[in-house]
XYZ file of C-alpha atoms in Angstrom:
602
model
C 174.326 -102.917 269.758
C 173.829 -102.109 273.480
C 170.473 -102.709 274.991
C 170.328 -98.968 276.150
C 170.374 -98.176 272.268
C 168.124 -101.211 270.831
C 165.767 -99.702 274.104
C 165.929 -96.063 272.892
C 165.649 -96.838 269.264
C 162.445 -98.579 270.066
C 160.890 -95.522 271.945
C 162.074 -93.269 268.846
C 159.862 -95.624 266.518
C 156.994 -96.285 268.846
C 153.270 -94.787 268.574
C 153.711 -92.968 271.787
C 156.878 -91.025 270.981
C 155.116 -89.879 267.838
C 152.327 -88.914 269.480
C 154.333 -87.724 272.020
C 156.330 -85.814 269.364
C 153.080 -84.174 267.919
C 151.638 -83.041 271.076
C 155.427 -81.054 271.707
C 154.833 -79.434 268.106
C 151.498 -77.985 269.106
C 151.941 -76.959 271.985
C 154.932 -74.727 270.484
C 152.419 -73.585 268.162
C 149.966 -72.614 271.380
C 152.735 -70.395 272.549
C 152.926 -68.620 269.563
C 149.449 -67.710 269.470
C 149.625 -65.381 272.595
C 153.960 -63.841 271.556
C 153.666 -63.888 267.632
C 151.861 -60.057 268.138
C 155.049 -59.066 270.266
C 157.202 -59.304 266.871
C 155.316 -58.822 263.763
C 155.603 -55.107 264.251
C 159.407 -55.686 264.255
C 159.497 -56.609 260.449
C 158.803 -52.974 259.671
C 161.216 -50.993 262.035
C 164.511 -52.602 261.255
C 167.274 -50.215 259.986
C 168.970 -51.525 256.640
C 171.801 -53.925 257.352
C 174.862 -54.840 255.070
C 174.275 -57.953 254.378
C 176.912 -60.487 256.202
C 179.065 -62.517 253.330
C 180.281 -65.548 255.326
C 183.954 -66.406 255.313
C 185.353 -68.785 253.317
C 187.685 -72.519 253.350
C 189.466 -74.109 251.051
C 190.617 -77.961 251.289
C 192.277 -80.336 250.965
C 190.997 -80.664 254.629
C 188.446 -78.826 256.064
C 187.228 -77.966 259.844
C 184.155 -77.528 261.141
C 183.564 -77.104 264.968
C 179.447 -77.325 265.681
C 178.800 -74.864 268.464
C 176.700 -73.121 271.053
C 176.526 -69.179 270.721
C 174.591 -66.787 270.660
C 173.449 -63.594 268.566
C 171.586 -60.032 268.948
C 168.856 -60.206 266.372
C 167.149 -57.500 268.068
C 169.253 -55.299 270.259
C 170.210 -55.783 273.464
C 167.859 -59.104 273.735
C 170.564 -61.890 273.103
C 169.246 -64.972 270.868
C 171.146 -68.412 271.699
C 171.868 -69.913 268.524
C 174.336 -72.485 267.078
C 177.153 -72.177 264.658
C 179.986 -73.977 262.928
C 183.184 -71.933 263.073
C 181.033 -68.912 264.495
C 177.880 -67.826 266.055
C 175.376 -68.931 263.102
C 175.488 -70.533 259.551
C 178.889 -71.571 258.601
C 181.955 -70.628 256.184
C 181.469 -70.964 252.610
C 183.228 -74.552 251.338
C 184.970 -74.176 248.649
C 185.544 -77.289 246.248
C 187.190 -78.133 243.602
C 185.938 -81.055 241.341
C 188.399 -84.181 241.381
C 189.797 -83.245 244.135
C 190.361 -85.946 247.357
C 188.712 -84.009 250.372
C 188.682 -84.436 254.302
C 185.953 -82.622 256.415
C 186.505 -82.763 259.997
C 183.620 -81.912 261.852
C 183.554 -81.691 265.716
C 180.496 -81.679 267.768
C 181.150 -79.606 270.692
C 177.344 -78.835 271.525
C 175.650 -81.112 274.031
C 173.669 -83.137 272.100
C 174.330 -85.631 269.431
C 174.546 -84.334 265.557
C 174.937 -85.222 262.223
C 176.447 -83.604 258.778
C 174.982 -84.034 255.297
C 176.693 -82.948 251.944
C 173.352 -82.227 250.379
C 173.355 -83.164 246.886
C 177.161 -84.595 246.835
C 177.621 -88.154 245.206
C 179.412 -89.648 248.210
C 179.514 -93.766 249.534
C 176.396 -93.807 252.081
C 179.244 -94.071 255.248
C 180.288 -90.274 254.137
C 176.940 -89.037 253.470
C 176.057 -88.112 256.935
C 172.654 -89.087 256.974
C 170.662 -90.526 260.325
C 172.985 -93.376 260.767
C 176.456 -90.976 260.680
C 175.858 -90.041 264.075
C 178.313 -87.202 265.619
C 178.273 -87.956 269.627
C 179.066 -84.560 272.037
C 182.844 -84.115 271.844
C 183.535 -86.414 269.232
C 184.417 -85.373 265.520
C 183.643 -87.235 262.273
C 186.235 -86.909 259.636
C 184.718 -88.250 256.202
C 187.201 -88.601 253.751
C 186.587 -88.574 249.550
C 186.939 -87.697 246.300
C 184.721 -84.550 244.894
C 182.668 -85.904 242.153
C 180.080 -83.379 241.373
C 179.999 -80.656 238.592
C 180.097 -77.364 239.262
C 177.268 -75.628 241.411
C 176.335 -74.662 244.357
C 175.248 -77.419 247.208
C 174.816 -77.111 250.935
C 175.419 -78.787 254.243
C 173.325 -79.568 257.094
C 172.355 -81.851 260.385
C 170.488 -84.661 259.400
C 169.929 -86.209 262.914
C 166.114 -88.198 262.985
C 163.658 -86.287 264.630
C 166.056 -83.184 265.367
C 166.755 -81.911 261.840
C 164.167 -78.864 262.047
C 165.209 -77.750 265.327
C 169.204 -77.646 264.601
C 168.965 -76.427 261.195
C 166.411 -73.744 262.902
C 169.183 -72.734 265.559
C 171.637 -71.956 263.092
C 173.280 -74.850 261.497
C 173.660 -74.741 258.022
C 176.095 -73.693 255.245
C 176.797 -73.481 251.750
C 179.130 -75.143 249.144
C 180.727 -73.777 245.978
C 182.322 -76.747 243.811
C 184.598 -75.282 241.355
C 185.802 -77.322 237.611
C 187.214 -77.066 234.265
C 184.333 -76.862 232.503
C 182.740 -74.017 234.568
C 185.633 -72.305 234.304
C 185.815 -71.683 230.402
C 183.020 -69.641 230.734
C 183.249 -66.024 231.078
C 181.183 -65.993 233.809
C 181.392 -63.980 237.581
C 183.144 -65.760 240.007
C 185.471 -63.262 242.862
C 183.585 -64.131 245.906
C 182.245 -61.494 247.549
C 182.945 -58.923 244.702
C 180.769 -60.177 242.108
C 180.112 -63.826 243.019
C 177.484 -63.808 245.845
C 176.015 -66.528 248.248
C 172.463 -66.263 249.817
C 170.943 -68.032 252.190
C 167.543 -67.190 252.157
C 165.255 -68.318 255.876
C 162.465 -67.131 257.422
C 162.451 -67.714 261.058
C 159.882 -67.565 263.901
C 161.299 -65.786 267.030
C 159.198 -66.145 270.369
C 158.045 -63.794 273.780
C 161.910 -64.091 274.759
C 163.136 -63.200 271.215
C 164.660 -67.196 270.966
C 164.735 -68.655 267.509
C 161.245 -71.685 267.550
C 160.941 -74.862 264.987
C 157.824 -76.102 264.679
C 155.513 -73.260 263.984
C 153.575 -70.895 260.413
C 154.862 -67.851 262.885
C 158.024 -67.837 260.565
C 157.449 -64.262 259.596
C 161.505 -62.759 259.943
C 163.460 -62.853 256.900
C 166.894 -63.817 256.968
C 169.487 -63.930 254.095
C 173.078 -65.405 255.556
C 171.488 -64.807 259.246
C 170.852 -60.916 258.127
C 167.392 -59.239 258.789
C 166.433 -56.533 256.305
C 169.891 -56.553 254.149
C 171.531 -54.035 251.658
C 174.117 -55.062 249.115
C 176.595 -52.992 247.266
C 176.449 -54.429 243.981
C 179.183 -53.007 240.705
C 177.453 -52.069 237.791
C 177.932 -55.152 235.660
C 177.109 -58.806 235.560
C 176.391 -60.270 238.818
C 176.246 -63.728 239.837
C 173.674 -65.093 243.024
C 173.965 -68.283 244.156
C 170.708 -68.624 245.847
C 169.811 -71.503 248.888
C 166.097 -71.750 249.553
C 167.190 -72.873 253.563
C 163.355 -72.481 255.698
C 162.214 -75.062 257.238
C 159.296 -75.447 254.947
C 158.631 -71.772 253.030
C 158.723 -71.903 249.509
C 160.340 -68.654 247.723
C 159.109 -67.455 244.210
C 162.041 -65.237 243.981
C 161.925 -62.534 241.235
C 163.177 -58.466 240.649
C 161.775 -55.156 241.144
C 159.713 -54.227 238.635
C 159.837 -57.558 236.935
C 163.592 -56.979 235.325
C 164.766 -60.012 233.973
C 167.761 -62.268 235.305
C 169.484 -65.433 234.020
C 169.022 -68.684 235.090
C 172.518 -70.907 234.710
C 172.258 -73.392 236.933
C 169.558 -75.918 238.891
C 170.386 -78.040 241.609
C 173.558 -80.307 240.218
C 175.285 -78.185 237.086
C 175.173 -75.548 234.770
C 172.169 -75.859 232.270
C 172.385 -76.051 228.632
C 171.804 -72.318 227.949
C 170.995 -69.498 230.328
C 167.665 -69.635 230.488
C 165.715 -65.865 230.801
C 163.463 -65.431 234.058
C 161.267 -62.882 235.701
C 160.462 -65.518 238.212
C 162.335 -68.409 239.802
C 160.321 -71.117 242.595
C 162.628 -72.803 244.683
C 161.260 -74.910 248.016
C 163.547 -75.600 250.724
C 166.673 -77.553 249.688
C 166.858 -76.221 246.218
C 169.628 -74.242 244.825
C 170.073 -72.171 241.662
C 172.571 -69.590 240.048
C 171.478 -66.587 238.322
C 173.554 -63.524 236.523
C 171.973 -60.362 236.949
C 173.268 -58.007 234.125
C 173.349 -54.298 236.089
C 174.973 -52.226 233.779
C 174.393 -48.416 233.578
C 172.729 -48.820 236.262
C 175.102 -46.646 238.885
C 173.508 -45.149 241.812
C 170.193 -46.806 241.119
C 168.463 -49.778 244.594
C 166.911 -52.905 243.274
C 165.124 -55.201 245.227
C 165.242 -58.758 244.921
C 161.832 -59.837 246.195
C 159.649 -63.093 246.669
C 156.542 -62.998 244.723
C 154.727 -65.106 247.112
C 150.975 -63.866 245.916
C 151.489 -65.800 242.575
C 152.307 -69.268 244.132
C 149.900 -71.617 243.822
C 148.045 -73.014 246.708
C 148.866 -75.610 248.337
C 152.216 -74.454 248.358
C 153.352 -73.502 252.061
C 153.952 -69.343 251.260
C 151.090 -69.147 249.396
C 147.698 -67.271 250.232
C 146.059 -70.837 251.115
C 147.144 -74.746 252.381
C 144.598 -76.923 252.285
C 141.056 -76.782 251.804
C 138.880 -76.869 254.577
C 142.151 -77.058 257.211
C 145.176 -75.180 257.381
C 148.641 -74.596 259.218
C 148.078 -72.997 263.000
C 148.487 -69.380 262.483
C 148.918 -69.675 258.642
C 146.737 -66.504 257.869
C 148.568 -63.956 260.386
C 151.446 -64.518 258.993
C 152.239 -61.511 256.527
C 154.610 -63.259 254.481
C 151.914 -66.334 253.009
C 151.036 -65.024 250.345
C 152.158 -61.482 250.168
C 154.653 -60.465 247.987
C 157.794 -58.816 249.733
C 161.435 -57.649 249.710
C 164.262 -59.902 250.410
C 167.519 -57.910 249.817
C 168.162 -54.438 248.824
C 170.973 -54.204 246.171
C 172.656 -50.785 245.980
C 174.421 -50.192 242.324
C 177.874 -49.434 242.369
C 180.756 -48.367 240.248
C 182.302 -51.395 238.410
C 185.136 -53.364 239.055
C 188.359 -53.529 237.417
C 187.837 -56.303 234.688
C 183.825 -56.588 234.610
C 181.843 -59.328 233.389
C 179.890 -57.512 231.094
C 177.584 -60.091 228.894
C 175.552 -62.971 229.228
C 177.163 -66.263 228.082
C 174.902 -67.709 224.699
C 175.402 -71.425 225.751
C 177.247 -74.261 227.594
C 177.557 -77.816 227.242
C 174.928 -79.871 226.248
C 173.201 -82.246 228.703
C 173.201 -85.801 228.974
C 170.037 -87.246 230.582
C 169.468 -91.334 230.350
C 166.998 -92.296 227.764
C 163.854 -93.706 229.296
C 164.154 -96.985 227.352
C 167.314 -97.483 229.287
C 165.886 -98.131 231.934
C 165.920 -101.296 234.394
C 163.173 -100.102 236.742
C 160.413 -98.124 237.242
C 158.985 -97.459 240.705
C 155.894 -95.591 241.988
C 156.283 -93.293 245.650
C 152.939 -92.234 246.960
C 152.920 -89.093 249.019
C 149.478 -89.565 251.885
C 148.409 -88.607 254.933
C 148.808 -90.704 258.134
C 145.384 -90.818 259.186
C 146.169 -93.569 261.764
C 147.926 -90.956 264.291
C 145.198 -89.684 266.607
C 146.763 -86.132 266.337
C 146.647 -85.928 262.758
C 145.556 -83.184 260.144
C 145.443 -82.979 256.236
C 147.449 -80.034 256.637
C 149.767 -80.562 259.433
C 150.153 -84.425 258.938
C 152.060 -86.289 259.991
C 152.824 -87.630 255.884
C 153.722 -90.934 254.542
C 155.595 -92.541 251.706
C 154.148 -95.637 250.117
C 151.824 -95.575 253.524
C 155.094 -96.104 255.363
C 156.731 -94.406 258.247
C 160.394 -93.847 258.687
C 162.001 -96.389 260.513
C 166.024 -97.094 261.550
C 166.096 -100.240 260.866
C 163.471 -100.833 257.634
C 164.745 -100.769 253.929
C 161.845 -99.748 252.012
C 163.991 -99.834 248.574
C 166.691 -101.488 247.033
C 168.460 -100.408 243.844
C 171.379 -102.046 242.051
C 174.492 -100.494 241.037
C 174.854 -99.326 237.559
C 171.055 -99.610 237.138
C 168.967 -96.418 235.628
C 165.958 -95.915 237.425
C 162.294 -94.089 236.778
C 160.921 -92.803 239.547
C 156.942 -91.462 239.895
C 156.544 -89.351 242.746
C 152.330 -89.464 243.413
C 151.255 -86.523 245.910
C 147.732 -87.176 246.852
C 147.956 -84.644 249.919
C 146.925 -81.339 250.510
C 150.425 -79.795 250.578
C 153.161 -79.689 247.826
C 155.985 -81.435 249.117
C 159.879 -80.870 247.839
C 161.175 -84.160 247.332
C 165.133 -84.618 247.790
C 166.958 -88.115 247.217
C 170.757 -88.675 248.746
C 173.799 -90.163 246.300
C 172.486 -89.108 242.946
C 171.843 -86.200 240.859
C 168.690 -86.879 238.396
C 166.557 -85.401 235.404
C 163.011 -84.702 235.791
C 161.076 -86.195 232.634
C 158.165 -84.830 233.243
C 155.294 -83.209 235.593
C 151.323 -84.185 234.808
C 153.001 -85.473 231.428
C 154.353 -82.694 230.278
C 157.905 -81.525 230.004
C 159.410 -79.800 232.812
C 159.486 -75.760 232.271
C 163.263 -74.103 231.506
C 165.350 -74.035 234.473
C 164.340 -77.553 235.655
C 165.335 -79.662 233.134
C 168.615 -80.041 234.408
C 170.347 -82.061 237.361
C 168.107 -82.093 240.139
C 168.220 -83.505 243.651
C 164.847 -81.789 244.873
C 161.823 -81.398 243.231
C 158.456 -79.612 244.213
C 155.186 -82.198 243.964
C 152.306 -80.064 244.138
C 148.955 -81.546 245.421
C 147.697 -83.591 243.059
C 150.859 -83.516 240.818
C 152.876 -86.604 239.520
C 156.298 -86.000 238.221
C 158.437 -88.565 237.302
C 162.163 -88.468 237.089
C 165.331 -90.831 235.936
C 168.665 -91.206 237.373
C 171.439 -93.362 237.493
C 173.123 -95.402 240.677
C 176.467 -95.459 239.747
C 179.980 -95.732 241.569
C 178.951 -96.509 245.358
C 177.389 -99.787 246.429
C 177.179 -100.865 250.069
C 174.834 -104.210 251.367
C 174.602 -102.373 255.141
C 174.594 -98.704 255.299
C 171.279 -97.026 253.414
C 171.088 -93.557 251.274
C 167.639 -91.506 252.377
C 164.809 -89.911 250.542
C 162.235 -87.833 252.170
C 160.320 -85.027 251.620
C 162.850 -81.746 252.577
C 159.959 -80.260 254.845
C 162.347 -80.643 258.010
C 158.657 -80.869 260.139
C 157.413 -83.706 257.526
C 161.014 -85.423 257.392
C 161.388 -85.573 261.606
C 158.009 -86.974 261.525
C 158.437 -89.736 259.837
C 158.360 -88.751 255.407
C 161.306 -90.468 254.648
C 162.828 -93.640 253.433
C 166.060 -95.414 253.218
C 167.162 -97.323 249.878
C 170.249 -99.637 249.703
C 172.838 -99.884 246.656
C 173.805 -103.206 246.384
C 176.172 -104.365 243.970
C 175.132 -107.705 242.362
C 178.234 -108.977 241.245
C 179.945 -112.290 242.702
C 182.391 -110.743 244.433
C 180.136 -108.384 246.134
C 178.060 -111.118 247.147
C 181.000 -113.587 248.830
C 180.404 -110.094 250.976
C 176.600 -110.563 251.480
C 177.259 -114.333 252.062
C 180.206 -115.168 254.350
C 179.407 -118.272 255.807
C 182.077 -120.557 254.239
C 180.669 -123.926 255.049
C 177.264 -122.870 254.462
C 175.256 -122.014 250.741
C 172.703 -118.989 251.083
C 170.192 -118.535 247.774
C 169.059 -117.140 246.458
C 170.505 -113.903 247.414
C 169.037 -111.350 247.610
C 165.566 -112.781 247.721
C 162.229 -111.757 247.736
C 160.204 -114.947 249.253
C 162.113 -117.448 250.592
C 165.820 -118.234 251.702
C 167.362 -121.509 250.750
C 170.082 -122.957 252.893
C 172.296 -126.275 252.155
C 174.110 -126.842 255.801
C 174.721 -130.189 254.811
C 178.659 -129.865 255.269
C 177.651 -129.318 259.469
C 175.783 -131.388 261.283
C 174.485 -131.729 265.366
C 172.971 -134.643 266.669
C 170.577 -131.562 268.525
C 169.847 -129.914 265.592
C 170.686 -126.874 264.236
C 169.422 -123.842 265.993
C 168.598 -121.244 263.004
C 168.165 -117.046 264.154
C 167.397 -114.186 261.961
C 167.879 -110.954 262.995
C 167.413 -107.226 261.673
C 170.043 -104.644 261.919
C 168.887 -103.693 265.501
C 170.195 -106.544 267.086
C 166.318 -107.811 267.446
C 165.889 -111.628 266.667
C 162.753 -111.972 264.230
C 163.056 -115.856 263.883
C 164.175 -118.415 265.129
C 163.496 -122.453 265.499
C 165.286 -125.764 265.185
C 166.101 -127.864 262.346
C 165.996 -131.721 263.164
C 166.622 -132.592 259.413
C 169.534 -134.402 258.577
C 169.900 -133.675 255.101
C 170.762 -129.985 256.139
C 168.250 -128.373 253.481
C 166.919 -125.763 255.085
C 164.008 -123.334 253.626
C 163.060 -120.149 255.448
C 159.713 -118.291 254.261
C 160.841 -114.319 254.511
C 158.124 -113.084 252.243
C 156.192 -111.128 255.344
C 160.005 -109.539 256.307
C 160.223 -106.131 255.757
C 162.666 -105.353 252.957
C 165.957 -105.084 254.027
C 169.485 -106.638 255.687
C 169.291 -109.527 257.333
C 171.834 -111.329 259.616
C 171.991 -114.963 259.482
C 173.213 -117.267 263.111
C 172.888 -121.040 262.900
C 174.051 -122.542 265.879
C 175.236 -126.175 266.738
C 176.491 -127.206 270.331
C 180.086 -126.505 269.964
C 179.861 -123.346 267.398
C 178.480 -120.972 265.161
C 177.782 -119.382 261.823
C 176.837 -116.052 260.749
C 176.140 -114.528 257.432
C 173.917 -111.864 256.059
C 170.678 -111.455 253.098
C 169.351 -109.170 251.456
C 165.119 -109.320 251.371
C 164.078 -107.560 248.150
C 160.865 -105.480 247.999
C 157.962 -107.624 247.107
């Protein structure tokens, strides 16, 4: 690694570019104090727009060109904005399951990128996280199989400490994957007939009409980048695939006049059953399908609105966050806590072969039983009272009283092992929890059984304040000793601050670790290892010693010193290393060695 990046990666992580980072955020929020009165009023006098059903692509390879543009929100002021394949959002993916898949994405914006398949079981070099960097005029082009069941995911930069503000400007899309189970079902699926997507976004929009991160001013409803839509809608069974895509807002979405709708899918499949709903929560990140059965009902408008006075507090969209603090400008917002309209459907005649009932049941699920499982671990959500610009509202927000850093592991898992998670918030604010690679079942919130609807495959969950949900999953199929998954709380403000983590997948087996340990003339061991590193370099010799270097996967040397011994039994204590990989240089006068370890979480 170049000393230009070790040099910039060390500013990223530093005290002052946090603070630094926090004093940018408000002062954005400043600004919005003195336009925010310059727009409300436009919320009201919008004319009814059709609402805009994005355009579609099929594979086996797909291509996605990230771009600058720019859009009239509110005529003739012209919003810049970004796009893939067009001026905002992107085309509809469209997957089938089993299928071997290329995605080549080119950055032609100005700034550096990434792409993450959110909630796609993909090897941690394809999941486009922090480390799957996209440079200006360069394109990435992942390659793999489709492994996921049928649902509806979503894709989206992922770049540290610029997530909010490119997701904000436009990028973001969704995902249909298609299989043979899904499709026995007599269930809507013509795109754009009777198959829907919606992207559901609030945005903030400042003095010069430009689209802001970083501010409670969000108070302009967008559903696939349309303000104050209208849907014609046939009068039979419907089927929304709904993206909860703010920054932060929560959405308790829901019908006019409370007329029930169907639940089929959460996050990562279809559920067991439909499950019957006159209100549906989903925080940002989360998906879900629902049929909406409309017949007789030519002629007739329905809203689908966002019952945001019944949320509980603590819950950003709610009347209240926090107790004695809240977010800057959280009360003039008219959305927190207010319930209102989202999309306007418009009931038309049917189509020409009409889903026209609700399915009774589909296959069963198969969670892991909790006495299969090889771990249990404990994430603590708290507030970083240690920053000087800090706020039990704002944050900035830990996990496990850590800070996201490039090059820190805070947990490994092993392949094939099934996992219990508890997720502990003991902050102010309910945080939606997402986890990279996996797909897992919640077993229970405050000890109690998750409610219908979320007691399928998940990949974000929603910890209230005070709440402690556990979940189990299963790491299965990808193992790598270098490249990390992520979890973080899906707050895009919360996760560019610093609420995230990495986790490795190592594979334990002996070939794996020949990988882990390539020194030839030199034993490692154990490894991976939690205190100390063993090393038999008795097959080498130097009548100087042997010089002996750790260093992390910055390039930064951690340790070092020489070894006079001549029995070349070497023991290194690591137990005060952060958890993570390690590369391994001993040095004699005419050569070297290098391996790598693994240091396990204490």
């Amino acid at each position: 690694m170049g000393k230009r990046n070790i040099i910039n990666s060390l500013w990223r992580n530093s005290h002052a570019h946090k603070l630094f980072y926090r004093y940018k955020i408000l002062k954005m929020k400043n600004v919005f104090c003195f336009c925010y009165t310059i727009l409300i009023s436009s919320i009201y006098i919008q004319a009814q727009n059709p609402l805009y059903i994005p355009d579609t692509l099929s594979g086996p390879i797909y291509n996605l060109t990230v771009q600058d543009s720019s859009k009239i929100f509110f005529p003739p002021n012209v919003t810049p904005t970004y796009g893939m394949n067009g001026d905002l959002l992107a085309p509809v993916l469209i997957l089938n399951k089993g299928d071997s898949i290329t995605l080549n994405v080119t950055n032609n914006l100005n700034t550096s990128t990434t792409m993450h398949w959110h909630g796609f079981h993909v090897s941690p070099e394809n999941d486009g996280g922090p480390h799957q960097v996209i440079d200006p005029s360069t394109t990435w082009s992942p390659s793999f199989k489709v492994r996921n069941d049928a649902a509806t995911y979503w894709f989206h930069p992922h770049l540290h400490k610029n997530t909010e503000r490119q997701v904000t400007k436009g990028l973001a899309g969704l995902i249909i994957i298609r299989d043979s189970v899904e499709s026995t079902y007599d269930l809507p699926r013509r795109y754009g007939i009777d198959d829907f997507p919606l992207i559901v976004q609030s945005k903030a929009f400042d003095a010069f009409y430009q689209l802001a991160p970083f501010t409670s001013y969000d108070s302009i409803i967008m559903i696939n980048g349309t303000i104050d839509p209208f849907l014609q809608v046939p009068a039979q069974v419907i089927r929304l695939r709904l993206l909860a895509a703010s920054a932060d807002r929560t959405y308790l979405f829901g019908l006019e006049g409370n007329m029930p709708f169907y639940q089929i899918t959460s996050d990562g499949g279809l559920l067991d059953q439909p499950v019957t709903l006159t209100r549906l929560r989903l925080s940002t990140g989360e998906r879900a399908e629902i049929l909406i059965d409309l017949t007789g009902m030519q002629g007739q408008n329905l809203y689908l609105k966002s019952f945001a006075s019944e949320l509980p507090a603590g819950i950003i969209g709610s009347s209240q966050v926090g107790t004695d603090d809240t977010l800057t400008g959280y009360y003039t917002n008219p959305l927190n806590g207010n319930d209102y309209n989202l999309l306007r459907f418009d009931v038309v005649a049917q189509t020409s072969s009409p889903v026209l009932s609700i399915p009774s049941a589909f296959a069963p699920l198969s969670p892991w039983n909790e006495s299969e499982a090889d771990v249990s671990r404990d994430l603590i959500f708290t507030l970083d009272t240690l920053t000087l610009l800090f706020s039990p509202v704002e944050g900035p927000f830990l996990i496990n009283n850590q800070a996201f850093h490039m090059d820190s592991i805070n947990v490994i898992s092993y392949l094939n092992d099934i996992e219990i998670w508890r997720l502990i918030n003991t902050t102010e604010v309910a945080h939606p929890f997402h986890i990279h690679d996996i797909q897992f079942y919640i077993l229970d919130i405050n000890g109690a059984p998750p409610p219908q609807g979320q007691h399928g495959q998940k990949d974000v969950v929603l910890v209230q304040p005070g709440d402690t949900i556990r979940f189990i999953t299963k790491f299965e199929t990808f193992a790598d000793n270098t490249i990390p998954y992520m979890f973080h709380c899906h707050i895009l403000h919360h996760e560019d601050e610093g609420m995230m983590g990495h986790f490795l997948v190592v594979d334990t087996t002996a070939v794996a670790l020949k990988e882990v340990n390539s020194i030839q003339e030199i034993q490692l061991f154990p490894n991976p290892t939690r205190d100390y590193l063993y090393i038999d370099a008795k097959s080498i010799s130097d009548e100087n010693g042997l010089g002996i270097a750790v260093y992390n996967v910055l390039g930064q040397e951690i340790y070092s010193y020489i070894d006079r011994r001549e029995d070349g039994k070497i023991k290194i204590d690591i137990s005060n290393f952060d958890s993570g990989l390690y590369y391994l240089i001993i040095k004699t006068d005419t050569t070297h060695y290098q391996g790598k370890f693994l240091k396990l979480q204490a």
